[in-house]
């Protein structure tokens, strides 16, 4: 019998009516808002209502739905078509099919998060949901896996090859911001991002590689530097082309397709960035399929030894 593998992401709204309950589930999770439960429920409802109009505008630009669910399903279908050992299924944290339901159907499943780095709000949420399923297992974070870095470097090289102004080009690694209180509590996400950036910089010694954070929310202190701060640095140093590499996401979503491709592309122009070229996420690409299969094989070998 094939081993079930659950590819886990947040998922996303599939229609406009899904947006508010999606936001409610997001902000009602203790890994996102670490406040007492009765306070969190109130805040989740308030934040969801407040963010709903803007969220509707964002998803309308994407045709009314997030692309995440369809992309992960396509990735599963492609993986199922190229090998016989595993049966891949999508499982989402915030949108059906939910991870908890998938584990009820497959209690001994192998979980492969599509989040490269280990954060409270991603891997922490996954670990909490699989607590009751003792026979399930989960791969280890792969943010620094040599093959994963090679995939990112290859995409950067392909994008840089198209640049007509290499001397005024820099690489901008972007990541979803997290509250600083998570870092103080031991979240390893930022340290892992820095490690990734250092590995990428080694492959491009003649090009500056900078890390900037996006997607802040609310008045609490978030990780820095903000993307705007990096763009201000680029303006001061005379850089006009930004090769943008999202590190937090393997699957294109509203933060890449709208926030980076539209919102920050416009902001960058005000800082003298005349070319804003984003590297596409891994999505269901063949090299990502091969990488996932390699990670699973390595994990099973270490688990069996």
PDB file of C-alpha atoms in Angstrom, residues 52-253:
ATOM      1  CA  UNK A  52     -12.412  42.282   4.749  1.00  0.00           C
ATOM      2  CA  UNK A  53     -12.854  45.188   2.261  1.00  0.00           C
ATOM      3  CA  UNK A  54      -9.135  45.284   1.453  1.00  0.00           C
ATOM      4  CA  UNK A  55      -8.963  41.489   1.242  1.00  0.00           C
ATOM      5  CA  UNK A  56     -11.888  41.457  -1.202  1.00  0.00           C
ATOM      6  CA  UNK A  57     -10.063  43.981  -3.391  1.00  0.00           C
ATOM      7  CA  UNK A  58      -6.943  41.810  -3.354  1.00  0.00           C
ATOM      8  CA  UNK A  59      -8.734  38.590  -4.282  1.00  0.00           C
ATOM      9  CA  UNK A  60     -10.789  40.339  -6.945  1.00  0.00           C
ATOM     10  CA  UNK A  61      -7.460  41.112  -8.632  1.00  0.00           C
ATOM     11  CA  UNK A  62      -6.807  37.353  -8.571  1.00  0.00           C
ATOM     12  CA  UNK A  63     -10.152  36.554 -10.179  1.00  0.00           C
ATOM     13  CA  UNK A  64     -11.972  36.101  -6.878  1.00  0.00           C
ATOM     14  CA  UNK A  65      -9.910  33.196  -5.564  1.00  0.00           C
ATOM     15  CA  UNK A  66      -6.494  32.360  -4.190  1.00  0.00           C
ATOM     16  CA  UNK A  67      -4.350  30.282  -6.573  1.00  0.00           C
ATOM     17  CA  UNK A  68      -2.817  28.307  -3.695  1.00  0.00           C
ATOM     18  CA  UNK A  69      -5.365  25.488  -3.496  1.00  0.00           C
ATOM     19  CA  UNK A  70      -5.342  24.774  -7.220  1.00  0.00           C
ATOM     20  CA  UNK A  71      -1.539  24.901  -7.401  1.00  0.00           C
ATOM     21  CA  UNK A  72      -1.058  22.483  -4.491  1.00  0.00           C
ATOM     22  CA  UNK A  73      -3.634  20.121  -6.001  1.00  0.00           C
ATOM     23  CA  UNK A  74      -1.795  20.266  -9.334  1.00  0.00           C
ATOM     24  CA  UNK A  75       1.483  19.560  -7.551  1.00  0.00           C
ATOM     25  CA  UNK A  76      -0.078  16.488  -5.913  1.00  0.00           C
ATOM     26  CA  UNK A  77      -1.451  15.263  -9.233  1.00  0.00           C
ATOM     27  CA  UNK A  78       1.918  15.632 -10.942  1.00  0.00           C
ATOM     28  CA  UNK A  79       3.743  13.863  -8.112  1.00  0.00           C
ATOM     29  CA  UNK A  80       1.233  11.033  -8.196  1.00  0.00           C
ATOM     30  CA  UNK A  81       1.821  10.628 -11.928  1.00  0.00           C
ATOM     31  CA  UNK A  82       5.621  10.293 -11.754  1.00  0.00           C
ATOM     32  CA  UNK A  83       6.079   7.701  -8.991  1.00  0.00           C
ATOM     33  CA  UNK A  84       4.359   4.733  -7.329  1.00  0.00           C
ATOM     34  CA  UNK A  85       5.588   4.790  -3.720  1.00  0.00           C
ATOM     35  CA  UNK A  86       3.566   7.707  -2.349  1.00  0.00           C
ATOM     36  CA  UNK A  87      -0.020   8.921  -2.626  1.00  0.00           C
ATOM     37  CA  UNK A  88       0.035  12.716  -2.414  1.00  0.00           C
ATOM     38  CA  UNK A  89      -2.925  14.721  -1.140  1.00  0.00           C
ATOM     39  CA  UNK A  90      -3.354  18.429  -0.394  1.00  0.00           C
ATOM     40  CA  UNK A  91      -4.124  19.476   3.183  1.00  0.00           C
ATOM     41  CA  UNK A  92      -4.645  23.048   4.320  1.00  0.00           C
ATOM     42  CA  UNK A  93      -4.510  24.816   7.663  1.00  0.00           C
ATOM     43  CA  UNK A  94      -7.161  27.441   6.977  1.00  0.00           C
ATOM     44  CA  UNK A  95      -9.280  26.181   4.100  1.00  0.00           C
ATOM     45  CA  UNK A  96     -10.798  22.806   3.111  1.00  0.00           C
ATOM     46  CA  UNK A  97      -9.527  20.162   2.757  1.00  0.00           C
ATOM     47  CA  UNK A  98      -8.318  20.769   6.327  1.00  0.00           C
ATOM     48  CA  UNK A  99      -5.213  19.067   7.696  1.00  0.00           C
ATOM     49  CA  UNK A 100      -7.131  17.741  10.703  1.00  0.00           C
ATOM     50  CA  UNK A 101      -9.673  16.039   8.401  1.00  0.00           C
ATOM     51  CA  UNK A 102      -6.926  14.569   6.252  1.00  0.00           C
ATOM     52  CA  UNK A 103      -5.241  13.131   9.361  1.00  0.00           C
ATOM     53  CA  UNK A 104      -8.536  11.645  10.511  1.00  0.00           C
ATOM     54  CA  UNK A 105      -8.688   9.828   7.169  1.00  0.00           C
ATOM     55  CA  UNK A 106      -4.954   9.005   7.126  1.00  0.00           C
ATOM     56  CA  UNK A 107      -3.724   8.897  10.760  1.00  0.00           C
ATOM     57  CA  UNK A 108      -0.319   7.494   9.782  1.00  0.00           C
ATOM     58  CA  UNK A 109       0.303  10.006   7.007  1.00  0.00           C
ATOM     59  CA  UNK A 110       3.681  11.574   6.304  1.00  0.00           C
ATOM     60  CA  UNK A 111       3.400  15.375   6.427  1.00  0.00           C
ATOM     61  CA  UNK A 112       5.429  17.608   4.122  1.00  0.00           C
ATOM     62  CA  UNK A 113       4.857  21.313   4.842  1.00  0.00           C
ATOM     63  CA  UNK A 114       5.265  23.622   1.873  1.00  0.00           C
ATOM     64  CA  UNK A 115       6.791  26.227   4.206  1.00  0.00           C
ATOM     65  CA  UNK A 116      10.610  26.033   3.939  1.00  0.00           C
ATOM     66  CA  UNK A 117      11.368  27.684   7.291  1.00  0.00           C
ATOM     67  CA  UNK A 118      10.175  26.601  10.720  1.00  0.00           C
ATOM     68  CA  UNK A 119       7.911  29.251  12.282  1.00  0.00           C
ATOM     69  CA  UNK A 120       5.396  29.169  15.117  1.00  0.00           C
ATOM     70  CA  UNK A 121       2.696  30.261  12.665  1.00  0.00           C
ATOM     71  CA  UNK A 122       3.428  27.478  10.153  1.00  0.00           C
ATOM     72  CA  UNK A 123       5.225  24.390  11.455  1.00  0.00           C
ATOM     73  CA  UNK A 124       4.027  25.191  14.977  1.00  0.00           C
ATOM     74  CA  UNK A 125       0.426  25.174  13.810  1.00  0.00           C
ATOM     75  CA  UNK A 126       0.996  21.891  11.975  1.00  0.00           C
ATOM     76  CA  UNK A 127       2.548  20.234  15.028  1.00  0.00           C
ATOM     77  CA  UNK A 128      -0.372  21.309  17.191  1.00  0.00           C
ATOM     78  CA  UNK A 129      -2.919  19.839  14.781  1.00  0.00           C
ATOM     79  CA  UNK A 130      -1.114  16.490  14.513  1.00  0.00           C
ATOM     80  CA  UNK A 131      -0.609  16.044  18.272  1.00  0.00           C
ATOM     81  CA  UNK A 132      -3.429  13.530  18.542  1.00  0.00           C
ATOM     82  CA  UNK A 133      -2.133  11.500  15.593  1.00  0.00           C
ATOM     83  CA  UNK A 134       0.868   9.735  17.077  1.00  0.00           C
ATOM     84  CA  UNK A 135       1.431   7.547  14.024  1.00  0.00           C
ATOM     85  CA  UNK A 136       1.829  10.501  11.700  1.00  0.00           C
ATOM     86  CA  UNK A 137       5.312  11.822  10.939  1.00  0.00           C
ATOM     87  CA  UNK A 138       6.644  15.097   9.552  1.00  0.00           C
ATOM     88  CA  UNK A 139       9.723  15.862   7.472  1.00  0.00           C
ATOM     89  CA  UNK A 140      12.313  18.240   8.872  1.00  0.00           C
ATOM     90  CA  UNK A 141      12.610  21.879   7.693  1.00  0.00           C
ATOM     91  CA  UNK A 142      14.450  22.049   4.392  1.00  0.00           C
ATOM     92  CA  UNK A 143      15.230  25.777   4.100  1.00  0.00           C
ATOM     93  CA  UNK A 144      19.001  25.067   4.041  1.00  0.00           C
ATOM     94  CA  UNK A 145      18.943  21.825   2.061  1.00  0.00           C
ATOM     95  CA  UNK A 146      21.651  22.118  -0.625  1.00  0.00           C
ATOM     96  CA  UNK A 147      19.230  21.143  -3.382  1.00  0.00           C
ATOM     97  CA  UNK A 148      16.706  23.706  -2.205  1.00  0.00           C
ATOM     98  CA  UNK A 149      19.339  26.451  -2.268  1.00  0.00           C
ATOM     99  CA  UNK A 150      20.419  25.267  -5.720  1.00  0.00           C
ATOM    100  CA  UNK A 151      16.857  25.640  -7.008  1.00  0.00           C
ATOM    101  CA  UNK A 152      16.680  29.219  -5.764  1.00  0.00           C
ATOM    102  CA  UNK A 153      20.130  30.045  -7.132  1.00  0.00           C
ATOM    103  CA  UNK A 154      19.239  28.609 -10.546  1.00  0.00           C
ATOM    104  CA  UNK A 155      16.158  30.811 -10.720  1.00  0.00           C
ATOM    105  CA  UNK A 156      18.180  33.857  -9.709  1.00  0.00           C
ATOM    106  CA  UNK A 157      20.825  33.086 -12.331  1.00  0.00           C
ATOM    107  CA  UNK A 158      18.151  32.811 -15.012  1.00  0.00           C
ATOM    108  CA  UNK A 159      16.655  36.161 -13.992  1.00  0.00           C
ATOM    109  CA  UNK A 160      20.051  37.860 -13.725  1.00  0.00           C
ATOM    110  CA  UNK A 161      20.933  36.668 -17.207  1.00  0.00           C
ATOM    111  CA  UNK A 162      18.101  38.829 -18.509  1.00  0.00           C
ATOM    112  CA  UNK A 163      19.344  41.958 -16.754  1.00  0.00           C
ATOM    113  CA  UNK A 164      20.917  44.554 -19.028  1.00  0.00           C
ATOM    114  CA  UNK A 165      22.371  46.559 -16.130  1.00  0.00           C
ATOM    115  CA  UNK A 166      24.244  44.092 -13.886  1.00  0.00           C
ATOM    116  CA  UNK A 167      26.289  46.807 -12.144  1.00  0.00           C
ATOM    117  CA  UNK A 168      23.140  48.480 -10.795  1.00  0.00           C
ATOM    118  CA  UNK A 169      21.404  45.231  -9.848  1.00  0.00           C
ATOM    119  CA  UNK A 170      20.851  43.778  -6.390  1.00  0.00           C
ATOM    120  CA  UNK A 171      19.020  40.703  -5.098  1.00  0.00           C
ATOM    121  CA  UNK A 172      16.144  41.414  -2.734  1.00  0.00           C
ATOM    122  CA  UNK A 173      15.127  38.403  -0.672  1.00  0.00           C
ATOM    123  CA  UNK A 174      11.667  38.963   0.779  1.00  0.00           C
ATOM    124  CA  UNK A 175       9.979  37.197   3.669  1.00  0.00           C
ATOM    125  CA  UNK A 176       6.703  37.435   5.536  1.00  0.00           C
ATOM    126  CA  UNK A 177       7.273  39.440   8.717  1.00  0.00           C
ATOM    127  CA  UNK A 178       6.518  37.937  12.115  1.00  0.00           C
ATOM    128  CA  UNK A 179       5.987  39.678  15.472  1.00  0.00           C
ATOM    129  CA  UNK A 180       9.206  40.237  17.397  1.00  0.00           C
ATOM    130  CA  UNK A 181       7.585  38.632  20.432  1.00  0.00           C
ATOM    131  CA  UNK A 182       7.695  35.323  18.530  1.00  0.00           C
ATOM    132  CA  UNK A 183      11.436  35.736  18.038  1.00  0.00           C
ATOM    133  CA  UNK A 184      11.905  36.479  21.731  1.00  0.00           C
ATOM    134  CA  UNK A 185       9.980  33.300  22.554  1.00  0.00           C
ATOM    135  CA  UNK A 186      12.354  31.194  20.480  1.00  0.00           C
ATOM    136  CA  UNK A 187      10.892  31.179  16.966  1.00  0.00           C
ATOM    137  CA  UNK A 188      13.706  30.024  14.650  1.00  0.00           C
ATOM    138  CA  UNK A 189      12.209  31.545  11.496  1.00  0.00           C
ATOM    139  CA  UNK A 190      14.395  34.675  11.333  1.00  0.00           C
ATOM    140  CA  UNK A 191      17.632  32.805  12.052  1.00  0.00           C
ATOM    141  CA  UNK A 192      16.793  30.325   9.300  1.00  0.00           C
ATOM    142  CA  UNK A 193      16.038  33.110   6.828  1.00  0.00           C
ATOM    143  CA  UNK A 194      19.376  34.759   7.601  1.00  0.00           C
ATOM    144  CA  UNK A 195      21.118  31.432   7.052  1.00  0.00           C
ATOM    145  CA  UNK A 196      19.412  31.106   3.662  1.00  0.00           C
ATOM    146  CA  UNK A 197      20.426  34.603   2.630  1.00  0.00           C
ATOM    147  CA  UNK A 198      24.032  33.935   3.635  1.00  0.00           C
ATOM    148  CA  UNK A 199      24.096  30.790   1.495  1.00  0.00           C
ATOM    149  CA  UNK A 200      22.652  32.658  -1.474  1.00  0.00           C
ATOM    150  CA  UNK A 201      25.148  35.515  -1.042  1.00  0.00           C
ATOM    151  CA  UNK A 202      28.017  33.020  -1.287  1.00  0.00           C
ATOM    152  CA  UNK A 203      26.823  32.142  -4.795  1.00  0.00           C
ATOM    153  CA  UNK A 204      26.721  35.814  -5.872  1.00  0.00           C
ATOM    154  CA  UNK A 205      29.784  37.444  -4.274  1.00  0.00           C
ATOM    155  CA  UNK A 206      29.716  40.408  -6.650  1.00  0.00           C
ATOM    156  CA  UNK A 207      26.021  41.266  -6.145  1.00  0.00           C
ATOM    157  CA  UNK A 208      24.488  42.586  -2.918  1.00  0.00           C
ATOM    158  CA  UNK A 209      21.886  40.252  -1.424  1.00  0.00           C
ATOM    159  CA  UNK A 210      19.494  41.922   1.006  1.00  0.00           C
ATOM    160  CA  UNK A 211      16.656  40.617   3.188  1.00  0.00           C
ATOM    161  CA  UNK A 212      13.479  42.654   3.710  1.00  0.00           C
ATOM    162  CA  UNK A 213      10.164  41.821   5.401  1.00  0.00           C
ATOM    163  CA  UNK A 214       6.650  42.290   4.042  1.00  0.00           C
ATOM    164  CA  UNK A 215       3.033  41.728   5.185  1.00  0.00           C
ATOM    165  CA  UNK A 216       2.999  43.464   8.563  1.00  0.00           C
ATOM    166  CA  UNK A 217      -0.221  43.773  10.519  1.00  0.00           C
ATOM    167  CA  UNK A 218      -1.233  45.833  13.539  1.00  0.00           C
ATOM    168  CA  UNK A 219       0.672  48.059  15.984  1.00  0.00           C
ATOM    169  CA  UNK A 220       3.040  45.464  17.519  1.00  0.00           C
ATOM    170  CA  UNK A 221       6.730  45.429  16.651  1.00  0.00           C
ATOM    171  CA  UNK A 222       7.534  43.223  13.645  1.00  0.00           C
ATOM    172  CA  UNK A 223      10.769  41.868  12.231  1.00  0.00           C
ATOM    173  CA  UNK A 224      12.985  44.306  10.356  1.00  0.00           C
ATOM    174  CA  UNK A 225      14.182  45.653   8.011  1.00  0.00           C
ATOM    175  CA  UNK A 226      10.998  46.516   6.181  1.00  0.00           C
ATOM    176  CA  UNK A 227      11.104  46.305   2.404  1.00  0.00           C
ATOM    177  CA  UNK A 228      10.844  50.097   2.260  1.00  0.00           C
ATOM    178  CA  UNK A 229      14.058  50.397   4.284  1.00  0.00           C
ATOM    179  CA  UNK A 230      15.915  48.152   1.843  1.00  0.00           C
ATOM    180  CA  UNK A 231      14.576  50.164  -1.085  1.00  0.00           C
ATOM    181  CA  UNK A 232      15.823  53.362   0.578  1.00  0.00           C
ATOM    182  CA  UNK A 233      19.272  51.750   0.904  1.00  0.00           C
ATOM    183  CA  UNK A 234      19.188  50.786  -2.790  1.00  0.00           C
ATOM    184  CA  UNK A 235      18.365  54.359  -3.773  1.00  0.00           C
ATOM    185  CA  UNK A 236      21.238  55.712  -1.703  1.00  0.00           C
ATOM    186  CA  UNK A 237      23.659  53.199  -3.220  1.00  0.00           C
ATOM    187  CA  UNK A 238      22.488  53.802  -6.802  1.00  0.00           C
ATOM    188  CA  UNK A 239      20.862  50.434  -7.537  1.00  0.00           C
ATOM    189  CA  UNK A 240      18.082  50.525 -10.130  1.00  0.00           C
ATOM    190  CA  UNK A 241      17.251  46.852 -10.743  1.00  0.00           C
ATOM    191  CA  UNK A 242      15.864  44.580  -8.039  1.00  0.00           C
ATOM    192  CA  UNK A 243      15.740  40.826  -8.560  1.00  0.00           C
ATOM    193  CA  UNK A 244      13.090  39.850  -6.021  1.00  0.00           C
ATOM    194  CA  UNK A 245      13.215  36.384  -4.467  1.00  0.00           C
ATOM    195  CA  UNK A 246      10.398  35.407  -2.051  1.00  0.00           C
ATOM    196  CA  UNK A 247      11.891  33.079   0.568  1.00  0.00           C
ATOM    197  CA  UNK A 248       8.813  32.381   2.719  1.00  0.00           C
ATOM    198  CA  UNK A 249       6.675  30.955  -0.057  1.00  0.00           C
ATOM    199  CA  UNK A 250       7.017  27.965  -2.345  1.00  0.00           C
ATOM    200  CA  UNK A 251       3.550  28.567  -3.832  1.00  0.00           C
ATOM    201  CA  UNK A 252       2.509  31.857  -5.455  1.00  0.00           C
ATOM    202  CA  UNK A 253      -0.241  33.598  -3.494  1.00  0.00           C
TER     203      UNK A 253
END
